[in-house]
mmCIF file of C-alpha atoms in Angstrom:
data_model
loop_
_atom_site.group_PDB
_atom_site.id
_atom_site.type_symbol
_atom_site.label_atom_id
_atom_site.label_comp_id
_atom_site.label_asym_id
_atom_site.label_seq_id
_atom_site.Cartn_x
_atom_site.Cartn_y
_atom_site.Cartn_z
ATOM 1 C CA MET A 568 -109.443 37.757 0.172
ATOM 2 C CA ALA A 569 -108.876 40.085 -2.792
ATOM 3 C CA GLN A 570 -111.434 39.773 -5.593
ATOM 4 C CA MET A 571 -110.133 37.330 -8.194
ATOM 5 C CA ILE A 572 -110.338 38.109 -11.897
ATOM 6 C CA LEU A 573 -112.309 35.126 -13.166
ATOM 7 C CA THR A 574 -110.159 34.110 -16.118
ATOM 8 C CA ASP A 575 -110.247 30.471 -17.215
ATOM 9 C CA VAL A 576 -106.819 29.890 -15.680
ATOM 10 C CA ALA A 577 -107.754 31.540 -12.383
ATOM 11 C CA VAL A 578 -111.067 29.679 -12.136
ATOM 12 C CA THR A 579 -109.435 26.323 -12.892
ATOM 13 C CA ASP A 580 -106.745 26.999 -10.325
ATOM 14 C CA PHE A 581 -109.191 28.023 -7.593
ATOM 15 C CA VAL A 582 -111.900 25.435 -8.267
ATOM 16 C CA VAL A 583 -109.794 22.417 -9.275
ATOM 17 C CA ASN A 584 -106.148 22.860 -8.305
ATOM 18 C CA GLN A 585 -106.893 24.514 -4.960
ATOM 19 C CA ARG A 586 -109.767 22.051 -4.474
ATOM 20 C CA ASN A 587 -112.461 24.574 -3.598
ATOM 21 C CA GLY A 588 -115.064 23.217 -6.020
ATOM 22 C CA VAL A 589 -117.799 25.296 -7.615
ATOM 23 C CA LYS A 590 -119.501 25.772 -4.231
ATOM 24 C CA GLY A 591 -116.294 27.389 -3.011
ATOM 25 C CA LEU A 592 -116.345 29.671 -6.034
ATOM 26 C CA VAL A 593 -119.913 30.732 -5.280
ATOM 27 C CA ASP A 594 -119.310 31.112 -1.542
ATOM 28 C CA VAL A 595 -116.123 33.164 -1.873
ATOM 29 C CA MET A 596 -116.536 35.056 -5.153
ATOM 30 C CA SER A 597 -120.327 35.346 -5.579
ATOM 31 C CA PRO A 598 -119.959 35.789 -9.362
ATOM 32 C CA LYS A 599 -122.677 37.928 -10.939
ATOM 33 C CA THR A 600 -122.043 36.488 -14.393
ATOM 34 C CA LEU A 601 -121.055 32.980 -15.371
ATOM 35 C CA PRO A 602 -117.273 32.527 -15.651
ATOM 36 C CA SER A 603 -116.357 31.517 -19.208
ATOM 37 C CA ARG A 604 -114.825 28.279 -17.877
ATOM 38 C CA TYR A 605 -118.439 27.190 -17.236
ATOM 39 C CA ILE A 606 -120.095 28.553 -20.392
ATOM 40 C CA GLN A 607 -121.007 25.449 -22.351
ATOM 41 C CA LEU A 608 -120.353 25.305 -26.071
ATOM 42 C CA PRO A 609 -123.589 25.955 -27.989
ATOM 43 C CA GLU A 610 -123.799 22.370 -29.258
ATOM 44 C CA LYS A 611 -123.553 21.098 -25.674
ATOM 45 C CA ARG A 612 -126.349 23.230 -24.249
ATOM 46 C CA VAL A 613 -129.924 22.089 -23.776
ATOM 47 C CA THR A 614 -132.023 25.058 -24.834
ATOM 48 C CA THR A 615 -135.405 25.827 -23.291
ATOM 49 C CA GLU A 616 -137.381 25.032 -26.449
ATOM 50 C CA LYS A 617 -136.069 21.455 -26.192
ATOM 51 C CA LEU A 618 -137.398 20.987 -22.647
ATOM 52 C CA ILE A 619 -140.751 19.281 -22.061
ATOM 53 C CA ILE A 620 -141.924 20.426 -18.622
ATOM 54 C CA ASP A 621 -145.719 20.532 -18.838
ATOM 55 C CA VAL A 622 -147.477 17.771 -20.761
ATOM 56 C CA THR A 623 -150.284 19.342 -22.767
ATOM 57 C CA ALA A 624 -153.279 17.646 -24.341
ATOM 58 C CA THR A 625 -153.817 17.542 -28.084
ATOM 59 C CA GLY A 626 -157.114 18.517 -29.648
ATOM 60 C CA LYS A 627 -158.104 14.854 -29.858
ATOM 61 C CA GLY A 628 -157.679 14.287 -26.152
ATOM 62 C CA GLY A 629 -154.322 12.562 -26.465
ATOM 63 C CA LEU A 630 -150.980 13.679 -25.046
ATOM 64 C CA THR A 631 -148.244 15.374 -27.020
ATOM 65 C CA SER A 632 -145.554 13.549 -25.046
ATOM 66 C CA PRO A 633 -145.358 10.772 -22.453
ATOM 67 C CA VAL A 634 -145.137 11.233 -18.703
ATOM 68 C CA ILE A 635 -142.497 9.601 -16.536
ATOM 69 C CA PRO A 636 -144.661 6.968 -14.778
ATOM 70 C CA VAL A 637 -145.048 6.911 -10.996
ATOM 71 C CA ILE A 638 -145.497 3.294 -9.886
ATOM 72 C CA ASP A 639 -146.966 2.237 -6.545
ATOM 73 C CA VAL A 640 -144.812 -0.690 -5.356
ATOM 74 C CA SER A 641 -146.542 -1.301 -2.024
ATOM 75 C CA ASP A 642 -147.283 -4.831 -3.299
ATOM 76 C CA TRP A 643 -144.265 -6.114 -5.200
ATOM 77 C CA GLN A 644 -146.103 -9.378 -5.951
ATOM 78 C CA ASN A 645 -148.828 -7.608 -7.912
ATOM 79 C CA PRO A 646 -148.383 -8.517 -11.612
ATOM 80 C CA ASN A 647 -149.364 -4.970 -12.561
ATOM 81 C CA VAL A 648 -146.287 -3.651 -10.774
ATOM 82 C CA ALA A 649 -143.974 -5.867 -12.822
ATOM 83 C CA GLU A 650 -145.814 -4.980 -16.011
ATOM 84 C CA LYS A 651 -145.464 -1.255 -15.411
ATOM 85 C CA ILE A 652 -141.783 -1.529 -14.458
ATOM 86 C CA CYS A 653 -140.942 -3.566 -17.559
ATOM 87 C CA GLU A 654 -142.917 -1.270 -19.836
ATOM 88 C CA ALA A 655 -141.082 1.777 -18.516
ATOM 89 C CA ALA A 656 -137.718 0.004 -18.818
ATOM 90 C CA GLU A 657 -138.468 -0.884 -22.445
ATOM 91 C CA THR A 658 -139.654 2.587 -23.485
ATOM 92 C CA LEU A 659 -138.616 5.660 -21.494
ATOM 93 C CA GLY A 660 -135.827 4.096 -19.425
ATOM 94 C CA PHE A 661 -137.062 6.109 -16.421
ATOM 95 C CA PHE A 662 -139.806 5.672 -13.833
ATOM 96 C CA GLN A 663 -140.504 6.667 -10.252
ATOM 97 C CA ILE A 664 -141.586 4.426 -7.385
ATOM 98 C CA VAL A 665 -143.651 5.334 -4.326
ATOM 99 C CA ASN A 666 -144.750 3.363 -1.248
ATOM 100 C CA HIS A 667 -141.412 1.576 -1.354
ATOM 101 C CA GLY A 668 -141.042 1.327 2.420
ATOM 102 C CA VAL A 669 -138.672 4.255 2.995
ATOM 103 C CA SER A 670 -140.357 7.069 4.887
ATOM 104 C CA VAL A 671 -140.331 10.730 3.899
ATOM 105 C CA ASP A 672 -138.656 11.508 7.232
ATOM 106 C CA GLU A 673 -135.816 9.092 6.461
ATOM 107 C CA LEU A 674 -135.334 10.663 3.033
ATOM 108 C CA ASN A 675 -135.341 14.161 4.543
ATOM 109 C CA ASP A 676 -132.751 13.084 7.112
ATOM 110 C CA LEU A 677 -130.510 11.983 4.234
ATOM 111 C CA ARG A 678 -130.992 15.304 2.425
ATOM 112 C CA ALA A 679 -130.057 17.206 5.593
ATOM 113 C CA ALA A 680 -126.967 15.054 6.140
ATOM 114 C CA GLY A 681 -125.865 15.578 2.535
ATOM 115 C CA ARG A 682 -126.184 19.336 2.811
ATOM 116 C CA GLY A 683 -124.281 19.074 6.061
ATOM 117 C CA PHE A 684 -121.273 17.713 4.183
ATOM 118 C CA PHE A 685 -121.280 20.440 1.544
ATOM 119 C CA ASP A 686 -121.643 23.092 4.262
ATOM 120 C CA LEU A 687 -118.457 21.904 5.987
ATOM 121 C CA PRO A 688 -115.475 24.288 5.993
ATOM 122 C CA ALA A 689 -113.470 24.040 2.765
ATOM 123 C CA GLU A 690 -110.408 22.545 4.445
ATOM 124 C CA GLU A 691 -112.476 19.713 5.893
ATOM 125 C CA LYS A 692 -113.965 18.807 2.502
ATOM 126 C CA LYS A 693 -110.539 18.987 0.848
ATOM 127 C CA ARG A 694 -109.422 16.040 2.987
ATOM 128 C CA TYR A 695 -111.550 13.866 0.700
ATOM 129 C CA TRP A 696 -110.368 15.277 -2.639
ATOM 130 C CA LYS A 697 -109.951 12.538 -5.239
ATOM 131 C CA GLY A 698 -106.367 11.339 -5.457
ATOM 132 C CA SER A 699 -105.454 12.237 -1.889
ATOM 133 C CA SER A 700 -108.569 11.317 0.096
ATOM 134 C CA VAL A 701 -108.189 10.177 3.677
ATOM 135 C CA SER A 702 -110.590 7.369 2.735
ATOM 136 C CA ASP A 703 -110.086 4.567 0.224
ATOM 137 C CA THR A 704 -113.843 4.369 -0.321
ATOM 138 C CA ALA A 705 -114.952 8.020 -0.365
ATOM 139 C CA TRP A 706 -113.702 10.863 -2.529
ATOM 140 C CA TYR A 707 -114.741 14.423 -3.330
ATOM 141 C CA MET A 708 -114.559 16.102 -6.741
ATOM 142 C CA THR A 709 -115.993 18.894 -8.852
ATOM 143 C CA SER A 710 -117.624 18.775 -12.306
ATOM 144 C CA PHE A 711 -117.139 15.289 -13.829
ATOM 145 C CA ASN A 712 -113.636 15.019 -15.245
ATOM 146 C CA PRO A 713 -112.241 18.554 -14.816
ATOM 147 C CA TYR A 714 -108.797 17.604 -16.087
ATOM 148 C CA GLU A 715 -110.203 16.610 -19.495
ATOM 149 C CA GLU A 716 -113.238 18.880 -19.923
ATOM 150 C CA ALA A 717 -113.173 21.939 -22.172
ATOM 151 C CA LYS A 718 -115.951 23.394 -20.014
ATOM 152 C CA LEU A 719 -116.726 22.562 -16.403
ATOM 153 C CA GLU A 720 -120.069 21.344 -15.093
ATOM 154 C CA TRP A 721 -121.791 23.310 -12.312
ATOM 155 C CA ARG A 722 -121.578 20.527 -9.734
ATOM 156 C CA ASP A 723 -119.573 19.213 -6.804
ATOM 157 C CA PHE A 724 -119.982 15.662 -5.524
ATOM 158 C CA ILE A 725 -118.688 13.093 -3.086
ATOM 159 C CA LYS A 726 -118.730 9.437 -4.070
ATOM 160 C CA PHE A 727 -119.034 6.546 -1.618
ATOM 161 C CA GLU A 728 -118.160 2.964 -2.463
ATOM 162 C CA TYR A 729 -119.628 0.161 -0.347
ATOM 163 C CA ARG A 730 -116.983 -2.483 0.370
ATOM 164 C CA PRO A 731 -118.389 -4.942 2.901
ATOM 165 C CA ASP A 732 -115.387 -7.192 2.183
ATOM 166 C CA GLN A 733 -113.236 -4.591 3.976
ATOM 167 C CA VAL A 734 -113.329 -4.189 7.744
ATOM 168 C CA ASP A 735 -114.539 -0.739 8.853
ATOM 169 C CA PHE A 736 -114.609 0.602 5.283
ATOM 170 C CA THR A 737 -116.830 3.491 6.461
ATOM 171 C CA ALA A 738 -114.658 4.479 9.444
ATOM 172 C CA SER A 739 -112.971 7.368 7.625
ATOM 173 C CA TRP A 740 -116.128 8.665 5.913
ATOM 174 C CA PRO A 741 -117.258 12.184 6.911
ATOM 175 C CA SER A 742 -119.015 11.846 10.256
ATOM 176 C CA VAL A 743 -121.585 14.504 9.319
ATOM 177 C CA CYS A 744 -123.246 12.168 6.823
ATOM 178 C CA ARG A 745 -121.753 8.705 7.393
ATOM 179 C CA ASP A 746 -124.625 7.089 9.289
ATOM 180 C CA GLU A 747 -127.291 8.353 6.904
ATOM 181 C CA VAL A 748 -125.342 7.236 3.839
ATOM 182 C CA VAL A 749 -124.868 3.752 5.283
ATOM 183 C CA ASN A 750 -128.524 3.516 6.300
ATOM 184 C CA HIS A 751 -129.638 4.625 2.837
ATOM 185 C CA SER A 752 -127.569 1.853 1.277
ATOM 186 C CA HIS A 753 -129.280 -0.711 3.482
ATOM 187 C CA ARG A 754 -132.665 0.623 2.317
ATOM 188 C CA MET A 755 -131.837 0.873 -1.395
ATOM 189 C CA LYS A 756 -130.126 -2.481 -1.908
ATOM 190 C CA PRO A 757 -133.246 -4.667 -1.423
ATOM 191 C CA ILE A 758 -135.326 -2.280 -3.538
ATOM 192 C CA GLY A 759 -132.783 -2.459 -6.335
ATOM 193 C CA LYS A 760 -132.711 -6.241 -6.079
ATOM 194 C CA LYS A 761 -136.509 -6.505 -6.359
ATOM 195 C CA ILE A 762 -136.548 -4.342 -9.484
ATOM 196 C CA LEU A 763 -133.717 -6.343 -11.055
ATOM 197 C CA GLU A 764 -135.487 -9.625 -10.275
ATOM 198 C CA ILE A 765 -138.566 -8.335 -12.114
ATOM 199 C CA LEU A 766 -136.497 -7.233 -15.108
ATOM 200 C CA MET A 767 -134.587 -10.535 -15.236
ATOM 201 C CA ASN A 768 -137.793 -12.559 -14.988
ATOM 202 C CA ASN A 769 -139.102 -10.626 -17.990
ATOM 203 C CA LEU A 770 -136.042 -11.895 -19.912
ATOM 204 C CA ASN A 771 -136.661 -15.495 -18.749
ATOM 205 C CA ALA A 772 -133.434 -15.254 -16.786
ATOM 206 C CA SER A 773 -133.053 -16.335 -13.176
ATOM 207 C CA MET A 774 -131.425 -14.139 -10.548
ATOM 208 C CA ASP A 775 -128.808 -16.663 -9.419
ATOM 209 C CA TYR A 776 -125.616 -15.760 -7.551
ATOM 210 C CA SER A 777 -123.577 -15.259 -10.710
ATOM 211 C CA LYS A 778 -126.137 -12.903 -12.231
ATOM 212 C CA GLU A 779 -126.502 -11.033 -8.971
ATOM 213 C CA GLN A 780 -122.765 -10.315 -9.028
ATOM 214 C CA THR A 781 -123.084 -9.063 -12.610
ATOM 215 C CA LEU A 782 -126.139 -6.951 -11.817
ATOM 216 C CA MET A 783 -125.229 -5.564 -8.399
ATOM 217 C CA GLY A 784 -121.825 -6.856 -7.359
ATOM 218 C CA THR A 785 -120.711 -3.290 -6.659
ATOM 219 C CA LEU A 786 -122.734 -0.585 -4.918
ATOM 220 C CA ARG A 787 -121.809 3.093 -4.980
ATOM 221 C CA MET A 788 -123.515 6.376 -4.148
ATOM 222 C CA ASN A 789 -122.963 9.946 -5.285
ATOM 223 C CA LEU A 790 -124.015 12.957 -3.236
ATOM 224 C CA ASN A 791 -124.350 15.732 -5.820
ATOM 225 C CA PHE A 792 -124.518 19.435 -5.013
ATOM 226 C CA TYR A 793 -125.515 22.130 -7.505
ATOM 227 C CA PRO A 794 -125.069 25.704 -6.202
ATOM 228 C CA GLN A 795 -127.128 28.663 -7.371
ATOM 229 C CA CYS A 796 -125.923 29.656 -10.838
ATOM 230 C CA PRO A 797 -125.851 33.262 -12.115
ATOM 231 C CA GLU A 798 -126.632 32.305 -15.740
ATOM 232 C CA PRO A 799 -128.142 28.801 -15.803
ATOM 233 C CA LYS A 800 -129.039 28.900 -19.510
ATOM 234 C CA LEU A 801 -125.333 29.013 -20.371
ATOM 235 C CA ALA A 802 -124.282 26.319 -17.897
ATOM 236 C CA VAL A 803 -125.079 22.687 -17.195
ATOM 237 C CA GLY A 804 -125.342 20.962 -13.829
ATOM 238 C CA THR A 805 -124.492 17.497 -15.126
ATOM 239 C CA GLY A 806 -123.821 17.033 -18.834
ATOM 240 C CA ARG A 807 -125.578 14.676 -21.226
ATOM 241 C CA HIS A 808 -124.810 11.067 -20.397
ATOM 242 C CA SER A 809 -126.309 7.665 -19.757
ATOM 243 C CA ASP A 810 -125.371 5.768 -16.595
ATOM 244 C CA ILE A 811 -122.815 3.021 -17.157
ATOM 245 C CA ASN A 812 -124.047 0.823 -14.313
ATOM 246 C CA THR A 813 -127.006 -1.561 -14.178
ATOM 247 C CA LEU A 814 -129.624 0.425 -12.296
ATOM 248 C CA THR A 815 -129.715 3.833 -10.595
ATOM 249 C CA LEU A 816 -131.995 4.732 -7.676
ATOM 250 C CA LEU A 817 -132.078 8.506 -7.329
ATOM 251 C CA LEU A 818 -133.398 10.688 -4.539
ATOM 252 C CA GLN A 819 -133.822 14.239 -5.791
ATOM 253 C CA ASP A 820 -135.031 17.263 -3.874
ATOM 254 C CA ASP A 821 -138.143 19.299 -4.586
ATOM 255 C CA ILE A 822 -136.741 21.743 -7.154
ATOM 256 C CA ILE A 823 -138.766 21.667 -10.373
ATOM 257 C CA GLY A 824 -137.038 21.852 -13.742
ATOM 258 C CA SER A 825 -133.773 20.129 -12.798
ATOM 259 C CA LEU A 826 -133.624 16.573 -14.184
ATOM 260 C CA TYR A 827 -134.477 15.751 -17.801
ATOM 261 C CA ALA A 828 -134.372 12.490 -19.780
ATOM 262 C CA ARG A 829 -133.961 12.378 -23.540
ATOM 263 C CA TYR A 830 -137.108 11.779 -25.553
ATOM 264 C CA GLY A 831 -136.320 11.861 -29.260
ATOM 265 C CA ASP A 832 -134.772 15.251 -29.961
ATOM 266 C CA LYS A 833 -136.276 16.769 -26.818
ATOM 267 C CA TRP A 834 -135.832 16.378 -23.070
ATOM 268 C CA LEU A 835 -138.612 15.108 -20.830
ATOM 269 C CA HIS A 836 -138.883 16.530 -17.316
ATOM 270 C CA VAL A 837 -138.494 14.061 -14.442
ATOM 271 C CA PRO A 838 -140.459 15.999 -11.823
ATOM 272 C CA PRO A 839 -139.906 15.749 -8.085
ATOM 273 C CA VAL A 840 -142.626 13.659 -6.423
ATOM 274 C CA MET A 841 -143.032 13.611 -2.644
ATOM 275 C CA GLY A 842 -141.444 10.458 -1.222
ATOM 276 C CA ALA A 843 -140.517 9.027 -4.635
ATOM 277 C CA ILE A 844 -137.337 7.331 -5.767
ATOM 278 C CA VAL A 845 -136.419 7.898 -9.422
ATOM 279 C CA VAL A 846 -135.251 4.711 -11.156
ATOM 280 C CA ASN A 847 -133.342 4.691 -14.414
ATOM 281 C CA ILE A 848 -131.960 1.883 -16.522
ATOM 282 C CA GLY A 849 -128.181 1.796 -16.978
ATOM 283 C CA ASP A 850 -126.081 0.771 -19.958
ATOM 284 C CA ILE A 851 -125.407 -2.684 -18.556
ATOM 285 C CA LEU A 852 -129.104 -3.601 -18.586
ATOM 286 C CA GLN A 853 -129.386 -2.338 -22.154
ATOM 287 C CA ILE A 854 -126.470 -4.575 -23.150
ATOM 288 C CA LEU A 855 -127.647 -7.643 -21.215
ATOM 289 C CA SER A 856 -131.140 -7.318 -22.715
ATOM 290 C CA ASN A 857 -129.726 -6.746 -26.221
ATOM 291 C CA ASP A 858 -131.499 -3.372 -26.456
ATOM 292 C CA LEU A 859 -134.877 -4.449 -25.029
ATOM 293 C CA TYR A 860 -134.302 -2.183 -22.017
ATOM 294 C CA LYS A 861 -133.331 1.427 -22.692
ATOM 295 C CA SER A 862 -130.522 3.301 -20.996
ATOM 296 C CA VAL A 863 -131.479 6.888 -21.714
ATOM 297 C CA GLU A 864 -129.370 10.016 -21.834
ATOM 298 C CA HIS A 865 -130.195 12.521 -19.130
ATOM 299 C CA VAL A 866 -129.033 15.936 -18.023
ATOM 300 C CA VAL A 867 -129.275 18.161 -14.957
ATOM 301 C CA MET A 868 -129.972 21.867 -15.431
ATOM 302 C CA ALA A 869 -128.571 24.585 -13.185
ATOM 303 C CA ASN A 870 -130.835 26.962 -11.243
ATOM 304 C CA ARG A 871 -130.472 30.698 -10.713
ATOM 305 C CA PHE A 872 -132.261 30.960 -7.371
ATOM 306 C CA LEU A 873 -131.883 27.645 -5.545
ATOM 307 C CA SER A 874 -129.149 25.163 -4.779
ATOM 308 C CA ARG A 875 -129.991 21.509 -5.389
ATOM 309 C CA ILE A 876 -128.848 18.237 -3.867
ATOM 310 C CA SER A 877 -129.413 14.686 -5.075
ATOM 311 C CA PHE A 878 -128.372 11.167 -4.079
ATOM 312 C CA ALA A 879 -127.688 8.582 -6.774
ATOM 313 C CA PHE A 880 -127.394 4.971 -5.595
ATOM 314 C CA TYR A 881 -125.735 2.824 -8.266
ATOM 315 C CA CYS A 882 -126.073 -0.937 -8.657
ATOM 316 C CA GLY A 883 -123.356 -2.242 -10.956
ATOM 317 C CA PRO A 884 -121.306 -5.307 -11.897
ATOM 318 C CA ASN A 885 -118.163 -6.515 -10.229
ATOM 319 C CA ASN A 886 -115.213 -4.904 -11.965
ATOM 320 C CA ASP A 887 -114.088 -8.214 -13.490
ATOM 321 C CA SER A 888 -117.555 -9.173 -14.799
ATOM 322 C CA LEU A 889 -117.804 -9.997 -18.491
ATOM 323 C CA ILE A 890 -120.604 -7.904 -19.978
ATOM 324 C CA LYS A 891 -122.489 -9.193 -23.017
ATOM 325 C CA PRO A 892 -126.078 -9.976 -24.090
ATOM 326 C CA LEU A 893 -127.552 -12.739 -21.930
ATOM 327 C CA ASP A 894 -127.707 -16.259 -23.352
ATOM 328 C CA GLU A 895 -131.394 -16.384 -22.395
ATOM 329 C CA VAL A 896 -132.050 -13.377 -24.644
ATOM 330 C CA LEU A 897 -130.209 -14.900 -27.607
ATOM 331 C CA GLU A 898 -131.484 -18.477 -27.311
ATOM 332 C CA ASN A 899 -134.110 -17.992 -30.049
ATOM 333 C CA GLY A 900 -131.535 -16.933 -32.607
ATOM 334 C CA GLU A 901 -131.423 -13.203 -31.916
ATOM 335 C CA LYS A 902 -128.083 -11.738 -32.991
ATOM 336 C CA PRO A 903 -125.989 -10.055 -30.292
ATOM 337 C CA LEU A 904 -125.746 -6.302 -30.754
ATOM 338 C CA TYR A 905 -122.758 -5.810 -28.446
ATOM 339 C CA LYS A 906 -119.234 -7.140 -28.162
ATOM 340 C CA SER A 907 -118.199 -8.809 -24.919
ATOM 341 C CA THR A 908 -116.252 -6.496 -22.635
ATOM 342 C CA VAL A 909 -114.886 -6.559 -19.106
ATOM 343 C CA TYR A 910 -116.694 -4.040 -16.929
ATOM 344 C CA SER A 911 -113.479 -2.429 -15.663
ATOM 345 C CA ASP A 912 -112.553 -1.602 -19.276
ATOM 346 C CA TYR A 913 -116.025 -0.156 -19.853
ATOM 347 C CA MET A 914 -115.689 2.076 -16.788
ATOM 348 C CA LYS A 915 -112.197 3.169 -17.818
ATOM 349 C CA TYR A 916 -113.462 4.312 -21.225
ATOM 350 C CA PHE A 917 -116.275 6.298 -19.578
ATOM 351 C CA PHE A 918 -114.328 7.981 -16.798
ATOM 352 C CA GLU A 919 -111.343 8.998 -18.934
ATOM 353 C CA ARG A 920 -113.552 11.351 -20.990
ATOM 354 C CA PRO A 921 -115.954 14.230 -20.453
ATOM 355 C CA HIS A 922 -119.659 13.418 -20.518
ATOM 356 C CA THR A 923 -120.335 12.494 -24.146
ATOM 357 C CA GLY A 924 -123.918 11.248 -24.371
ATOM 358 C CA LYS A 925 -123.998 7.525 -25.136
ATOM 359 C CA LYS A 926 -120.566 7.165 -26.739
ATOM 360 C CA THR A 927 -119.454 4.548 -24.220
ATOM 361 C CA ILE A 928 -122.164 2.046 -25.130
ATOM 362 C CA GLU A 929 -121.699 2.864 -28.820
ATOM 363 C CA TRP A 930 -118.022 1.971 -28.384
ATOM 364 C CA ILE A 931 -118.846 -1.728 -27.901
ATOM 365 C CA LYS A 932 -121.820 -1.967 -30.265
ATOM 366 C CA PHE A 933 -121.344 -4.015 -33.414
ATOM 367 C CA PRO A 934 -121.468 -1.921 -36.618
#
């Protein structure tokens, strides 16, 4: 193939219209500099001085910034576990769990299966391109919303939607990763439910069938791939956003300096921990709790030397769920901070735009 001149039009055509994704761009073109289509506007970049990677002690023995807590959940009934989970949900919006019952070998098998998909020949991956996928419950895409974004994100992904109400909904999923993706769902669902039960109990709310449908009536998973990037300081892997679901359970790989969560005007590193699952609070929990729980902006940085893969398992409401602060939260006279909205409308607002921080939740907040 003749070397392509990497103009914005040519890059968009190759990556998006021809459905090669950014991995295809890297594999075929091996760009030595970052194409301008991926150079983020200065106000969108997260500069290195804003990143908190190493937590350093102050002269008085304190810490200059918090640490994303790592919580041992080997005994879910231990009150200390619930206390730590609720504290993290109310402050940083992020925590990690270990001794959750999923082995390191099982997690590594999932990582290998995910890389197996992204290593497939381009024509095989294109069969799953969003809008013409061979599957109703799996679709492949690049960036986030490439048809609306001024600048593209340095990421490809495939999304899986779990639809147990449909017979054989996984039959047309890519065979290279299908079994591992299904197995991971079976492992993550009960973990997500336990965490949500703890968070609901803290709000004096029961986890009845109706609430369960609001909290985790839909289950989805993204397999994200971030190729090596020639100029990572100018790019972004995944742009600034908060998750619009209830709860996210993330498996990242062992690459340091990738995932960051907002902390004031800086960004706090969420480091890889052997065998850990990263948990972050989504917008829906912030709304239901009337701002007690924090859905925090986060961002993924690109890497010059290493490709990265991650697996985000999303617990979210049924599409027709009405989202508003819980009655149990407001029963003592607390004023609701958010308007009622149907979840499908909330998703539509989010997915029709580029990543824009927390603008979706601000859209339904009372003045």
